[in-house]
Every structure is written in structure tokens, then in C-alpha cells.
Short mmCIF file of C-alpha atoms (C1' of nucleotides) in Angstrom, two decimals:
data_model
loop_
_atom_site.label_atom_id
_atom_site.label_comp_id
_atom_site.label_asym_id
_atom_site.label_seq_id
_atom_site.Cartn_x
_atom_site.Cartn_y
_atom_site.Cartn_z
CA MET S 1 122.75 106.75 78.63
CA ARG S 2 122.73 106.15 82.35
CA ASP S 3 119.97 108.66 82.97
CA ASP S 4 118.08 106.09 84.98
CA ASP S 5 120.68 106.30 87.72
CA THR S 6 119.74 109.87 88.43
CA LYS S 7 115.97 109.42 88.60
CA THR S 8 114.00 108.66 91.72
CA PRO S 9 113.63 105.03 92.83
CA ALA S 10 110.00 104.87 91.69
CA ALA S 11 110.81 106.18 88.20
CA ASN S 12 113.63 103.70 88.05
CA LEU S 13 111.42 100.68 88.63
CA ALA S 14 109.90 100.79 85.16
CA MET S 15 113.14 101.10 83.23
CA ARG S 16 115.60 98.83 84.90
CA THR S 17 114.61 95.42 83.59
CA THR S 18 115.48 96.39 80.02
CA ALA S 19 118.70 98.20 80.81
CA SER S 20 121.01 95.20 80.99
CA VAL S 21 120.20 93.95 77.50
CA ARG S 22 120.29 97.20 75.59
CA ASP S 23 123.52 96.36 73.68
CA ASP S 24 122.64 92.83 72.62
CA ALA S 25 121.58 93.82 69.09
CA ASP S 26 125.18 94.61 68.31
CA ALA S 27 126.92 92.12 65.96
CA THR S 28 130.37 91.97 67.60
CA HIS S 29 131.00 90.02 70.81
CA LYS S 30 132.64 93.03 72.45
CA PRO S 31 129.43 94.79 73.54
CA ARG S 32 128.03 91.60 75.01
CA ARG S 33 131.21 91.06 77.04
CA LYS S 34 131.17 94.69 78.04
CA ALA S 35 127.56 94.41 79.03
CA SER S 36 128.24 91.39 81.17
CA ILE S 37 131.24 93.04 82.79
CA ARG S 38 129.02 95.98 83.52
CA ALA S 39 126.26 93.77 84.88
CA SER S 40 128.60 91.79 87.08
CA ASN S 41 130.40 94.85 88.45
CA GLU S 42 127.14 96.65 89.09
CA THR S 43 125.69 93.66 90.91
CA HIS S 44 128.80 93.30 93.01
CA LEU S 45 128.91 96.99 93.85
CA LEU S 46 125.22 96.94 94.77
CA ALA S 47 125.78 94.04 97.17
CA CYS S 48 128.72 95.78 98.84
CA ALA S 49 126.82 99.05 98.97
CA GLU S 50 123.89 97.31 100.67
CA ALA S 51 126.23 96.07 103.41
CA VAL S 52 127.87 99.45 104.00
CA PHE S 53 124.58 101.38 103.92
CA ALA S 54 123.18 98.84 106.40
CA GLU S 55 126.10 99.29 108.78
CA ARG S 56 126.43 103.05 108.62
CA GLY S 57 123.34 104.60 107.07
CA PHE S 58 123.33 106.78 103.96
CA GLU S 59 125.27 109.75 105.37
CA GLY S 60 127.69 107.54 107.29
CA ALA S 61 128.54 105.30 104.34
CA SER S 62 131.46 106.38 102.18
CA THR S 63 131.93 105.56 98.54
CA ALA S 64 135.57 104.82 99.34
CA LEU S 65 134.58 102.06 101.75
CA ILE S 66 132.04 100.58 99.35
CA ALA S 67 134.64 100.52 96.57
CA GLU S 68 137.24 99.01 98.88
CA ARG S 69 134.83 96.19 99.88
CA ALA S 70 134.16 95.57 96.21
CA GLY S 71 137.90 95.44 95.50
CA LEU S 72 137.65 98.29 93.01
CA PRO S 73 139.13 101.79 92.87
CA LYS S 74 136.73 104.48 93.97
CA ALA S 75 136.76 105.98 90.46
CA ASN S 76 135.23 102.77 89.09
CA LEU S 77 132.31 103.07 91.44
CA HIS S 78 131.69 106.56 90.09
CA TYR S 79 131.97 105.20 86.56
CA TYR S 80 129.05 102.82 87.19
CA PHE S 81 127.05 105.01 89.54
CA PRO S 82 127.54 108.74 88.94
CA THR S 83 126.69 109.75 92.49
CA LYS S 84 126.39 108.15 95.90
CA LEU S 85 122.69 108.97 95.83
CA ALA S 86 122.16 107.17 92.51
CA LEU S 87 123.80 104.07 93.97
CA TYR S 88 121.61 104.33 97.06
CA TRP S 89 118.44 104.62 94.95
CA ARG S 90 119.35 101.47 93.06
CA VAL S 91 119.79 99.63 96.35
CA LEU S 92 116.37 100.85 97.55
CA ASP S 93 114.80 99.78 94.23
CA ASP S 94 116.13 96.25 94.56
CA LEU S 95 114.88 96.06 98.14
CA PHE S 96 111.40 97.12 97.16
CA GLU S 97 111.28 94.38 94.52
CA GLU S 98 111.91 91.78 97.25
CA TRP S 99 109.38 93.43 99.55
CA ASN S 100 106.87 93.28 96.71
CA ALA S 101 107.49 89.60 96.01
CA ALA S 102 106.86 88.76 99.67
CA ALA S 103 103.72 90.89 99.62
CA ASP S 104 102.22 88.65 96.94
CA THR S 105 102.03 85.75 99.37
CA PHE S 106 99.32 87.65 101.23
CA ASP S 107 96.93 86.87 98.36
CA ALA S 108 97.77 83.18 98.12
CA SER S 109 94.51 82.16 99.77
CA ASP S 110 91.09 83.40 100.88
CA ASP S 111 91.65 81.64 104.19
CA PRO S 112 93.08 84.23 106.61
CA VAL S 113 95.01 81.53 108.48
CA VAL S 114 96.81 80.55 105.27
CA ALA S 115 97.17 84.09 103.94
CA ILE S 116 98.43 85.74 107.12
CA GLY S 117 100.50 82.71 108.15
CA GLY S 118 102.10 82.54 104.72
CA TYR S 119 102.83 86.25 104.68
CA VAL S 120 104.48 86.09 108.10
CA ARG S 121 106.60 83.14 106.94
CA ALA S 122 107.61 85.00 103.76
CA LYS S 123 108.61 88.08 105.76
CA MET S 124 110.57 85.97 108.27
CA GLU S 125 112.34 84.20 105.43
CA LEU S 126 113.23 87.56 103.90
CA SER S 127 114.66 88.69 107.24
CA ARG S 128 116.77 85.55 107.36
CA ARG S 129 117.92 85.66 103.75
CA ARG S 130 118.58 89.36 103.37
CA PRO S 131 119.01 91.03 106.74
CA LEU S 132 121.26 93.75 105.32
CA GLY S 133 118.53 94.88 102.96
CA SER S 134 116.05 95.10 105.80
CA LYS S 135 118.55 97.21 107.73
CA VAL S 136 118.99 99.63 104.83
CA TRP S 137 115.21 100.02 104.63
CA ALA S 138 114.97 100.55 108.39
CA ASN S 139 117.79 103.10 108.37
CA GLU S 140 116.09 105.00 105.57
CA ILE S 141 112.75 105.15 107.42
CA ILE S 142 114.37 106.09 110.73
CA SER S 143 116.20 108.93 108.98
CA GLY S 144 112.87 110.33 107.79
CA ALA S 145 112.27 108.30 104.61
CA THR S 146 113.23 111.30 102.46
CA HIS S 147 114.39 109.10 99.59
CA MET S 148 111.43 106.71 99.80
CA GLN S 149 108.36 108.94 99.66
CA ASP S 150 107.66 107.84 96.09
CA ILE S 151 107.85 104.13 96.89
CA LEU S 152 105.81 104.52 100.07
CA LEU S 153 103.05 106.62 98.51
CA LYS S 154 102.80 105.02 95.04
CA ARG S 155 103.56 101.39 95.83
CA VAL S 156 103.27 100.50 99.50
CA LYS S 157 100.25 102.64 100.38
CA PRO S 158 97.94 101.25 97.63
CA TRP S 159 98.98 97.70 98.57
CA MET S 160 98.22 98.40 102.20
CA GLU S 161 94.86 99.98 101.51
CA SER S 162 93.59 97.03 99.50
CA ARG S 163 94.88 94.61 102.14
CA VAL S 164 93.05 96.69 104.79
CA GLN S 165 89.82 96.11 102.86
CA LEU S 166 90.53 92.39 102.65
CA ILE S 167 91.12 92.23 106.41
CA GLU S 168 87.90 94.16 107.05
CA ARG S 169 86.02 91.66 104.88
CA TRP S 170 87.45 88.80 106.92
CA ILE S 171 86.34 90.55 110.09
CA ASP S 172 82.82 90.99 108.66
CA GLU S 173 82.78 87.29 107.80
CA GLY S 174 83.77 86.41 111.36
CA LEU S 175 87.11 84.95 110.27
CA LEU S 176 89.15 87.52 112.20
CA ALA S 177 88.73 89.29 115.52
CA PRO S 178 87.66 92.95 115.18
CA VAL S 179 91.22 94.30 114.94
CA GLU S 180 92.34 97.59 113.48
CA PRO S 181 93.80 96.30 110.17
CA LYS S 182 96.73 98.73 110.02
CA THR S 183 97.74 97.89 113.57
CA LEU S 184 97.83 94.22 112.59
CA LEU S 185 99.95 94.91 109.50
CA PHE S 186 102.35 97.12 111.48
CA MET S 187 102.69 94.37 114.09
CA ILE S 188 103.54 91.83 111.39
CA TRP S 189 106.12 94.11 109.80
CA ALA S 190 107.66 95.14 113.11
CA THR S 191 107.90 91.63 114.52
CA THR S 192 109.29 89.93 111.42
CA GLN S 193 111.74 92.71 110.52
CA HIS S 194 112.97 92.80 114.10
CA TYR S 195 114.80 89.51 113.42
CA ALA S 196 116.83 91.23 110.69
CA ASP S 197 117.20 94.78 112.01
CA PHE S 198 117.87 93.91 115.66
CA GLU S 199 120.03 90.88 114.85
CA ALA S 200 122.90 92.30 116.94
CA GLN S 201 120.68 92.71 120.00
CA ILE S 202 119.16 89.25 119.64
CA ARG S 203 122.64 87.79 119.29
CA ALA S 204 123.83 89.58 122.44
CA LEU S 205 120.73 88.64 124.47
CA ALA S 206 119.83 85.19 123.22
CA GLY S 207 123.17 83.89 121.95
CA LYS S 208 124.38 83.01 118.50
CA ARG S 209 122.44 79.75 118.40
CA ALA S 210 119.20 81.77 118.40
CA LEU S 211 119.85 82.56 114.74
CA SER S 212 120.83 79.08 113.57
CA ALA S 213 118.74 77.58 110.77
CA ALA S 214 116.79 75.14 112.96
CA SER S 215 116.20 77.68 115.70
CA PHE S 216 115.13 80.34 113.23
CA GLU S 217 112.56 77.98 111.75
CA ALA S 218 111.16 77.22 115.21
CA THR S 219 111.01 80.95 115.97
CA THR S 220 109.21 81.53 112.68
CA GLU S 221 106.48 79.08 113.67
CA GLU S 222 106.25 80.70 117.11
CA VAL S 223 105.79 84.09 115.48
CA VAL S 224 103.18 82.69 113.07
CA LYS S 225 101.23 81.20 115.98
CA MET S 226 101.35 84.40 118.01
CA ILE S 227 100.33 86.64 115.11
CA LEU S 228 97.44 84.33 114.23
CA ARG S 229 96.32 84.35 117.85
CA ALA S 230 96.68 88.13 118.02
CA SER S 231 94.48 88.53 114.94
CA GLY S 232 91.99 85.90 116.09
CA ALA S 233 92.15 84.22 112.67
CA ARG S 234 90.18 81.05 111.95
CA SER S 235 89.74 79.08 108.74
CA PRO S 236 86.35 79.27 106.99
CA ASP S 237 84.14 76.17 107.39
CA ALA S 238 84.66 73.75 104.51
CA MET I 1 137.75 115.90 136.04
CA ARG I 2 135.57 114.87 133.14
CA ASP I 3 137.01 111.37 133.03
CA ASP I 4 133.51 109.91 133.04
CA ASP I 5 132.94 111.18 129.53
CA THR I 6 135.59 108.89 128.18
CA LYS I 7 134.43 105.67 129.84
CA THR I 8 132.00 103.21 128.39
CA PRO I 9 128.25 103.83 128.85
CA ALA I 10 127.96 101.06 131.46
CA ALA I 11 130.83 102.42 133.53
CA ASN I 12 129.23 105.83 133.24
CA LEU I 13 125.92 104.74 134.76
CA ALA I 14 127.31 104.48 138.27
CA MET I 15 129.03 107.85 138.36
CA ARG I 16 126.72 110.26 136.65
CA THR I 17 124.15 110.95 139.35
CA THR I 18 126.76 112.51 141.65
CA ALA I 19 128.58 114.49 138.97
CA SER I 20 126.25 117.49 138.80
CA VAL I 21 126.48 118.33 142.49
CA ARG I 22 130.23 117.90 142.99
CA ASP I 23 130.91 121.68 143.45
CA ASP I 24 128.09 122.44 145.89
CA ALA I 25 130.29 122.31 148.99
CA ASP I 26 132.00 125.50 147.77
CA ALA I 27 131.14 128.65 149.76
CA THR I 28 130.97 131.19 146.90
CA HIS I 29 128.03 131.37 144.50
CA LYS I 30 130.32 131.24 141.47
CA PRO I 31 130.76 127.45 141.35
CA ARG I 32 127.03 126.89 141.68
CA ARG I 33 126.31 129.24 138.77
CA LYS I 34 129.05 127.61 136.74
CA ALA I 35 127.67 124.21 137.57
CA SER I 36 124.19 125.21 136.48
CA ILE I 37 125.50 126.74 133.25
CA ARG I 38 127.31 123.50 132.64
CA ALA I 39 124.25 121.41 133.48
CA SER I 40 121.97 123.48 131.26
CA ASN I 41 124.38 123.51 128.30
CA GLU I 42 125.05 119.80 128.62
CA THR I 43 121.36 119.00 128.76
CA HIS I 44 120.67 121.18 125.75
CA LEU I 45 123.54 119.68 123.76
CA LEU I 46 122.41 116.16 124.66
CA ALA I 47 118.90 116.88 123.40
CA CYS I 48 120.21 118.28 120.11
CA ALA I 49 122.66 115.40 119.78
CA GLU I 50 119.84 112.91 120.25
CA ALA I 51 117.96 114.50 117.34
CA VAL I 52 120.95 114.52 115.00
CA PHE I 53 122.06 110.98 115.92
CA ALA I 54 118.47 109.84 115.32
CA GLU I 55 118.34 111.43 111.87
CA ARG I 56 121.76 110.43 110.60
CA GLY I 57 123.23 107.69 112.77
CA PHE I 58 126.53 107.96 114.65
CA GLU I 59 128.84 108.10 111.64
CA GLY I 60 126.52 110.38 109.66
CA ALA I 61 126.04 112.89 112.45
CA SER I 62 128.51 115.78 112.60
CA THR I 63 129.47 117.71 115.70
CA ALA I 64 129.15 120.89 113.63
CA LEU I 65 125.48 120.20 112.98
CA ILE I 66 124.80 119.31 116.60
CA ALA I 67 126.47 122.52 117.77
CA GLU I 68 124.59 124.58 115.18
CA ARG I 69 121.23 123.14 116.35
CA ALA I 70 122.21 123.98 119.92
CA GLY I 71 123.10 127.54 118.87
CA LEU I 72 126.65 127.15 120.13
CA PRO I 73 130.05 127.27 118.46
CA LYS I 74 131.44 123.88 117.72
CA ALA I 75 134.35 124.47 120.09
CA ASN I 76 131.91 124.72 122.99
CA LEU I 77 130.57 121.29 122.24
CA HIS I 78 134.11 119.96 122.48
CA TYR I 79 134.57 121.83 125.73
CA TYR I 80 131.66 119.92 127.30
CA PHE I 81 132.15 116.61 125.50
CA PRO I 82 135.78 115.93 124.54
CA THR I 83 134.91 113.65 121.63
CA LYS I 84 131.92 112.84 119.48
CA LEU I 85 131.98 109.32 120.93
CA ALA I 86 131.83 110.60 124.51
CA LEU I 87 128.75 112.64 123.60
CA TYR I 88 127.19 109.62 121.95
CA TRP I 89 127.80 107.45 125.02
CA ARG I 90 126.09 109.98 127.24
CA VAL I 91 123.07 109.94 124.92
CA LEU I 92 122.96 106.13 125.07
CA ASP I 93 123.24 106.23 128.87
CA ASP I 94 120.26 108.54 129.17
CA LEU I 95 118.25 106.34 126.84
CA PHE I 96 118.98 103.25 128.86
CA GLU I 97 117.75 105.02 132.02
CA GLU I 98 114.38 105.57 130.33
CA TRP I 99 114.30 102.01 129.02
CA ASN I 100 114.99 100.83 132.55
CA ALA I 101 112.21 102.91 134.07
CA ALA I 102 109.71 101.44 131.62
CA ALA I 103 111.02 97.95 132.37
CA ASP I 104 110.01 98.33 136.03
CA THR I 105 106.34 98.39 135.06
CA PHE I 106 106.65 94.73 134.12
CA ASP I 107 106.84 93.89 137.83
CA ALA I 108 103.88 96.01 138.90
CA SER I 109 101.66 92.96 139.35
CA ASP I 110 101.62 89.17 139.54
CA ASP I 111 98.69 89.18 137.15
CA PRO I 112 100.11 88.70 133.63
CA VAL I 113 97.26 90.72 132.12
CA VAL I 114 98.18 93.69 134.29
CA ALA I 115 101.95 93.20 134.04
CA ILE I 116 102.16 92.65 130.29
CA GLY I 117 99.44 95.19 129.50
CA GLY I 118 101.13 97.78 131.69
CA TYR I 119 104.53 97.14 130.14
CA VAL I 120 103.14 97.50 126.62
CA ARG I 121 101.47 100.78 127.61
CA ALA I 122 104.72 102.05 129.15
CA LYS I 123 106.69 101.17 126.02
CA MET I 124 104.08 102.79 123.76
CA GLU I 125 104.14 105.92 125.93
CA LEU I 126 107.93 105.99 125.66
CA SER I 127 107.67 105.74 121.86
CA ARG I 128 105.27 108.66 121.85
CA ARG I 129 107.19 110.83 124.30
CA ARG I 130 110.72 110.21 123.07
CA PRO I 131 110.72 108.87 119.51
CA LEU I 132 114.15 110.33 118.77
CA GLY I 133 115.71 108.33 121.57
CA SER I 134 114.17 105.14 120.27
CA LYS I 135 115.60 105.93 116.84
CA VAL I 136 119.10 106.42 118.24
CA TRP I 137 118.83 103.05 119.99
CA ALA I 138 117.55 101.41 116.81
CA ASN I 139 120.31 102.97 114.71
CA GLU I 140 122.91 101.73 117.15
CA ILE I 141 121.60 98.15 117.08
CA ILE I 142 121.22 98.14 113.29
CA SER I 143 124.83 99.29 112.98
CA GLY I 144 125.98 96.29 115.00
CA ALA I 145 125.53 97.56 118.58
CA THR I 146 129.29 98.03 118.93
CA HIS I 147 128.88 100.79 121.51
CA MET I 148 126.15 98.99 123.46
CA GLN I 149 127.60 95.58 124.22
CA ASP I 150 128.12 96.54 127.86
CA ILE I 151 124.56 97.76 128.36
CA LEU I 152 123.09 94.77 126.52
CA LEU I 153 125.13 92.15 128.35
CA LYS I 154 125.24 93.65 131.85
CA ARG I 155 121.86 95.35 132.07
CA VAL I 156 119.37 94.18 129.47
CA LYS I 157 120.30 90.49 129.41
CA PRO I 158 119.91 89.90 133.17
CA TRP I 159 116.59 91.74 133.12
CA MET I 160 115.40 89.62 130.21
CA GLU I 161 116.49 86.37 131.79
CA SER I 162 114.60 86.97 135.00
CA ARG I 163 111.51 88.07 133.05
CA VAL I 164 111.81 84.87 130.99
CA GLN I 165 111.60 82.89 134.25
CA LEU I 166 108.56 84.90 135.33
CA ILE I 167 106.83 84.21 132.02
CA GLU I 168 107.65 80.50 132.31
CA ARG I 169 106.09 80.49 135.77
CA TRP I 170 102.93 82.08 134.40
CA ILE I 171 102.82 79.40 131.70
CA ASP I 172 103.21 76.67 134.33
CA GLU I 173 100.36 78.22 136.30
CA GLY I 174 98.17 78.21 133.21
CA LEU I 175 97.99 82.00 133.07
CA LEU I 176 99.73 82.23 129.69
CA ALA I 177 99.69 80.12 126.53
CA PRO I 178 102.85 78.01 126.08
CA VAL I 179 104.78 80.70 124.24
CA GLU I 180 108.53 81.01 123.83
CA PRO I 181 109.18 83.85 126.34
CA LYS I 182 111.90 85.58 124.33
CA THR I 183 109.75 85.58 121.21
CA LEU I 184 106.99 87.29 123.20
CA LEU I 185 109.38 89.93 124.57
CA PHE I 186 110.85 90.59 121.11
CA MET I 187 107.33 90.98 119.71
CA ILE I 188 106.49 93.53 122.42
CA TRP I 189 109.69 95.51 121.80
CA ALA I 190 109.36 95.36 118.01
CA THR I 191 105.71 96.36 117.91
CA THR I 192 105.88 99.20 120.42
CA GLN I 193 109.16 100.66 119.14
CA HIS I 194 107.83 100.51 115.58
CA TYR I 195 105.60 103.51 116.41
CA ALA I 196 108.71 105.57 117.16
CA ASP I 197 111.28 104.19 114.73
CA PHE I 198 108.99 103.87 111.70
CA GLU I 199 107.12 107.10 112.40
CA ALA I 200 107.94 108.42 108.91
CA GLN I 201 106.51 105.32 107.24
CA ILE I 202 103.37 105.35 109.38
CA ARG I 203 102.89 109.01 108.58
CA ALA I 204 103.26 108.36 104.84
CA LEU I 205 100.95 105.32 104.87
CA ALA I 206 98.34 106.18 107.47
CA GLY I 207 98.42 109.99 107.45
CA LYS I 208 99.46 112.49 110.08
CA ARG I 209 96.31 112.01 112.11
CA ALA I 210 97.47 108.46 112.88
CA LEU I 211 99.92 109.93 115.36
CA SER I 212 97.59 112.44 117.04
CA ALA I 213 97.13 112.08 120.79
CA ALA I 214 93.66 110.50 120.67
CA SER I 215 94.53 108.17 117.82
CA PHE I 216 97.77 107.12 119.49
CA GLU I 217 95.89 106.23 122.66
CA ALA I 218 93.42 104.11 120.68
CA THR I 219 96.29 102.39 118.87
CA THR I 220 97.96 101.71 122.21
CA GLU I 221 94.87 99.87 123.45
CA GLU I 222 94.69 97.95 120.16
CA VAL I 223 98.30 96.88 120.59
CA VAL I 224 97.70 95.91 124.24
CA LYS I 225 94.72 93.76 123.21
CA MET I 226 96.61 92.06 120.41
CA ILE I 227 99.70 91.34 122.53
CA LEU I 228 97.56 89.93 125.34
CA ARG I 229 95.73 87.73 122.84
CA ALA I 230 99.02 86.64 121.26
CA SER I 231 100.35 85.62 124.66
CA GLY I 232 97.08 83.99 125.74
CA ALA I 233 97.20 85.87 129.03
CA ARG I 234 94.40 85.52 131.57
CA SER I 235 94.05 86.90 135.09
CA PRO I 236 94.39 84.46 138.00
CA ASP I 237 91.12 83.49 139.71
CA ALA I 238 90.42 85.76 142.65
"C1'" DG T 1 133.21 129.72 130.12
"C1'" DT T 2 133.18 131.61 125.04
"C1'" DC T 3 134.63 131.78 120.48
"C1'" DT T 4 137.73 132.69 116.18
"C1'" DA T 5 141.04 130.53 113.57
"C1'" DT T 6 143.22 126.67 112.02
"C1'" DA T 7 145.39 122.13 111.81
"C1'" DA T 8 145.20 117.46 109.74
"C1'" DG T 9 142.64 114.39 107.43
"C1'" DC T 10 138.67 112.33 104.93
"C1'" DA T 11 134.52 113.05 102.01
"C1'" DG T 12 132.36 113.02 97.09
"C1'" DA T 13 133.49 113.59 92.67
"C1'" DT T 14 136.46 114.24 88.33
"C1'" DA T 15 140.55 114.58 84.85
"C1'" DG T 16 142.97 112.31 81.97
"C1'" DA T 17 146.68 108.72 81.03
"C1'" DC T 18 146.50 103.91 79.87
"C1'" DG A 1 136.68 99.73 80.98
"C1'" DT A 2 140.56 100.75 84.59
"C1'" DC A 3 143.00 103.48 87.74
"C1'" DT A 4 146.31 107.27 89.65
"C1'" DA A 5 146.31 111.82 90.96
"C1'" DT A 6 143.87 115.61 92.30
"C1'" DC A 7 140.24 119.30 93.24
"C1'" DT A 8 137.08 121.18 96.62
"C1'" DG A 9 134.89 121.18 100.63
"C1'" DC A 10 133.62 119.23 105.02
"C1'" DT A 11 135.16 116.33 109.15
"C1'" DT A 12 136.96 115.96 114.13
"C1'" DA A 13 139.50 118.21 117.21
"C1'" DT A 14 142.59 121.89 119.22
"C1'" DA A 15 145.16 126.40 120.12
"C1'" DG A 16 144.92 130.37 122.22
"C1'" DA A 17 142.92 135.21 122.60
"C1'" DC A 18 139.23 137.19 125.27
#
DNA sequence: GTCTATAAGCAGATAGAC
DNA sequence: GTCTATCTGCTTATAGAC
């Protein structure tokens, strides 16, 4: 009944939303309580797993440490997630959902200044709100992205290709400088994710205050300005 | 006699250059041969260690795997490097030396177009030539930079602070847009290192040809152009 | 300087009582 | 659904013959 835990992240995406309500048809209150215990423990374990995978990578993370952080015996972790890999896949799934939500902001407007600016802000906000998730993603890619080929090829690549066409259209319309679209997208990803992934370096070099709420917002606007300048974006004439 | 292997990376920097010639005063040829065997084995082990640390992070890497890649018994690895941590520190040391060499290009000219453009090219070239090293560095920072505090605080921070002053001077002279200097430096690091660290993602999204020599050179010039535009750099009037 | 054998401990995963 | 005890194998590091 927990087959979904052993499938790849991409296969998992389709099934997961229905999983947490599968017992609700039952008449007694026991299944509902069980289901909510399950949901709450799974969520908690996923959050702790995200932190440990971020700090130590997949191979370096131990299920014992994840369970300890969650305040549960290691055997409970294996009750909810049969293998370390299944747990890891669930973490990657959740991260892609957030990535996907931010990606939507790219289509908020036909004005490249609004679209690109909004996307950069969304990615910066994601770095601020969920830096551990960004680190897990980065670790996975650095290690060769072996567990993410499905997500990259079936989800990220199609998104990128259609955004490349949109950028090329903007260039044709004279709303963007003649940039290589992929280079622009990579620059946006690299720069915004840097504030999550390289947090420790920024803290060491620029001091703790560099990551305070007010300072982070100012940095976000700096990044937006620089990316817009780099891309040569201008708003269409009204 | 191998005390240097157990010190921190920063302490190591000062001693290492003299270490490999310490037996040369000896009259017999034996010490020289021994020294060169040592040098060659150490170099080989360091290269293999860099690859394994890049793929799996510090905690995930095993000395057994490093030794196997080097074609040596594990005990030999421990003969040259007493602990896994000592080996890791030596790898980080070597990486910082390369980082430092690239950093020098920033001072090649008083013209911000030449200085910034040259630095971006040097960092891109480093990403192309030694992607594994960049990945080890990234892994270390993502994991909290616990083993790099010395290098960051004593070496990188002073360099950054003096470059920040240089950038502020350029802004005062009207040769750069009024950017936040640190944000510009972080954007340069993030964007250039992305081509090493996120190699697997680029390959999956843009295809293998994206990293061919000709294509990489074209991308480098794209990145240079975009960074220069982002910073609003212009050459001083002659 | 090389390498087999092994110590001491931690990893992922499971059995089975409660 | 929880948790102790345990299996099996891999981890870092060392001993000691050659």
C-alpha cells in the first residue's frame, strides 16, 4: 500500500495528492486519527530529512540522525519510509513542487520587465524561505543528478524550452537584448540560489546582518536590477 | 614529520611549498627517489580524493573508494594521509590556491571592463578546467563551511573587502553603475561556478554539446557580456 | 614504502514483543 | 502505531609481516 514510496520521484508526483485521504471513507474515527498521525509524522520526518540531506548529502546522511532529529526511533522512520532512498525521493518531489510554483510567476505578464523581475523575486523568496531545500537540490545536482533525471528531463526541460521561445520572441520584438536565453536562465538560477546554497560563505564574508529580513529585501531588489540590466529588458510601449 | 597534515587548511598554506624538497640535501639518491614516489602518490591520491569528495561530499566519501580509484590499498592512503580529514584539508588547500590565482586577474587593469571581464573569463576557465574542485568547494559551503572558516575569514574576506573598495572607486568615477559591490561579486561567483557545479543539470537540459570546447567559449563571452551589462561597466576615456 | 588482516564502531534495514 | 534488540555489511583506522 506504500508502493508510491518505491517509485521514482516523477512517477510519485501524480499519486501523492490522493494518498493522505485514502482511508477517509472508513466509518470509525480510528482510521482518520491514524491517517492524521501518519500525515503528521511523515511531514515531520520529511522536514528533518531535508535538513540532514542538506547538511550532509544523500550518502552522508544517516537514517539514525534523521530519526534522532525527529525525536523518533529509527525503526519508526523505516515504518513510514521503507528505504532511505524512498525518503529522499519524497523530499525531492516536494522540492520540485515549490520550484514549479515559482516557475509559474514567469508567465505572470507579457512584459519582460515584470515577468523576469517577478521570477527573480520569487526565486529569491524561495531561497530565503526554504534554503535547506535548495541545498538538497544543489547537492543532488553536484553529485551527478542520478536521482533527478526524470524530473529534469520530463518537467524542467520542457518548461525551459518553452521559456526559451518566449525569451526569443521578446528579443525579436526588441524588448530584450540579443542574449542567449539559456545563459540568462542559468544566470538567474545561479544568482538567486546562491543566497540559499552559499549561505555559510555569505555569512562568513558579509556578516550575519547580510541575511536579515530588511537586508535580504534590499539585496533582492539589487539582484532584480542587475538581472534586468544584464538581459537588457524594457517594457513594451503602452 | 607529517605534522602539517593535521593542521587546519590555513595553517597548511604557509608550510606546504617547502615540504616536497625537504630531503634534497641528502647525498644518496634513495631519499630523492622516495620523495618523488611520495610526491607522485600524494598527487595521485589528491586527484582521486577530489573526484570522490565532489561526487559524495565529505561525509559520503569513503577512504576505501578513494584508495580503490587510485589503485592502492586503503592502508597506503592512511600512510600518506593519517586521517580522512587531513586528506580533505589538503584538497581544500589546493583548491584555494587555484581560486587565488584566478583572483589575481581582477587586478590586471584599472579599466573595469578589462578587470571584470578578465576575472569572469578566468573563473569560467577554472570551471571548465577543474569542475570537480569547484564541486568540492560548493559541497563544503553547502554543508556549513565548517572546515573552511579559516580560509574564508583570513584569505577570501580580506580579498573581497579590498575589491569592494575598488568597485566603489569605479562607481565614484562613473565607470560602473551604482551597484552593491558584494552583490556583483556574488553574481560573478554564482554564475561562473554554476557551469562547474551544475554541470549535470546543464547536460540534462541543454545537451552534451553545451559543454563542448567551442560552445563553452561562446557561453563564456555571453556571460562576460551579461555581467558587464549588469554592472554597467564602461572603459575610462583615453 | 607496500599490503594483508583485523579491530572497533556505525550504517541501513528488520524481527517481533508490546 | 511504537520501540528494543539484532542482523549484516561497510566505515575509519591500525598492527605488523614483508
